[in-house]
Amino acid sequence: MKALQILRPGEMALADIPRPAITEPTQVLIRVHAAGICGSDIHLYHGRNPYAKYPRIPGHEIVGVLAEVGSAVTGFAPGDRVVIEPIHTCGHCYPCRIGRPNVCERLSVYGCHVDGGFAEYMLAYASDIHHIPAQVSDAQAAMIEPFTIGAQAMYRTGAQPGETCLIHGAGPIGCIALVLAKHLGLHCLVSEPSAARRQMASQFGADLCIDPTQEVLSSVVSAFTQGRGMNIILDAAGIPALVRQSIPLLSAAGRFLEFGYGFGSAEVDFDLMNKFELTVMGLRHQTHRFAPIIAAFPDFLPQVDAMQTHHFPLEAYAEAFRTFEDKRSGACKVVFTLD
């Protein structure tokens, strides 16, 4: 089968390798039809993913059809269309026991710790797959996993209708967070230097979009919140300096969430944290967000179609990665289509 392998940081190639075979009764073999490129795949390619093991077939935003199922698999059959929940957990460690399996002590991530879906076929466990609504296409369904990350951000911050939310960055995850925040009834300010991405954020309902290189963000926030500060700030840009910049922009009882990882340390003002009882939090994967997102996903299809700006065959992997990384390409979400 064809598979895109990252051999080592900075080197990837399309290889012809044996098709994987089911070796455990709870496994399934998936014929991949669509696979989205995530920023973490780019980090893996550049050697900036702190959890990666090489060589690796990347890809965790995966949709396909079941080719085979293991002898102990129930509820699924060959021919079923599925989306993959890309984390496999132990179910027994402390995080798993308290309902936070996304930080399982034995966490295994498809496309990072084990081979993922930038290939014609991949293995997964039946516990990690979900059926797809009939009205959702394969390419559209490749956005389900990223939407669960946006849903995790809403869950982690306890977002409530009427709250104010600043989103740094209007790339794919920033736009998804915006769509879900507006769906919940938040008032959203987006800070993004790219005019094309600001336009997309406006299309998705942002109450105000600004270019932080041209406007003073603190003044904009003060006007937007009548001097109260932001209830929620999401850093979807992954820039360490934004942590220090954001803390003074929060309201009392405000919450700051960082989407990025592996970018080093950031300074936090503990005087402000204590004075206003602020919350600074990270995010890794998601906890039980697939079922609710899949149920609501048909309502988001217009936004999904707008975000999916580029589709490539797997053979065009180099162009696909370049397009994703090029801020001038106009790309939001880039998807491989294999069917």
C-alpha angles and dihedrals in degrees: 000000000000116000135170109228129190099212096186135333109309096011127090134157141180105246137187105229136161117280110254117252131215110255100166128056094236096052128102131201114225127201100215116229103168136011128181124217113236129195088247089062088056090048089050091052092050094044094249098116104103093202100048127121120197142259092036142163102224129207130100103170091084136165126174150126125275110252096178137359130206122252094256097047116117130180093031133076138181109284095035116133111231144175120214125236095213101213125081115195138189098232093214111070124093097268091047092049093053094048099262103109091152087082096040112162089234097038116164119193124200110237092022114047093016132020117289139198109289085107140075092257136018139178124237139161118259089235088064101055134082135194118252124228111254093237092058116087123222093252092048091049090058085076095059094087094050089049089056088058090054089048089052089055091054090048095046094050094042090232114201133191113273096025122128120243132189116200118197107208132017099217120123098294093040091053092047091050088049093051092050094043091053089046087058092048102255125151106238134203116187123202111199131147095207114089092205092053093045088054090052091048089052088051089055093054107268109167090216135004123195139181104234091203090061104034134049103249095203091056092048091049092049092052093042093053099033088247096305098108130233119307091206132020121188121193105208091158097070096222114147094212089062091069092062092041094050103051094072089049094062125102122232107291088017124159130219120196126191118208095182127086138185094031099114133245130338131197120247126192104229093186089064092041092057097039094054099024092239125184123222114188144170131220132217122176114310144284117233094323098129098082096051093042093049090050092051097035098097087063090059098050096107090055091043091054091049092050095049096080099158137035124187137177113244090251089066092059095131093053091044093054092045091050092050092051098042109094089197095056095082089234122154107160120010118197134188113220116201104168 
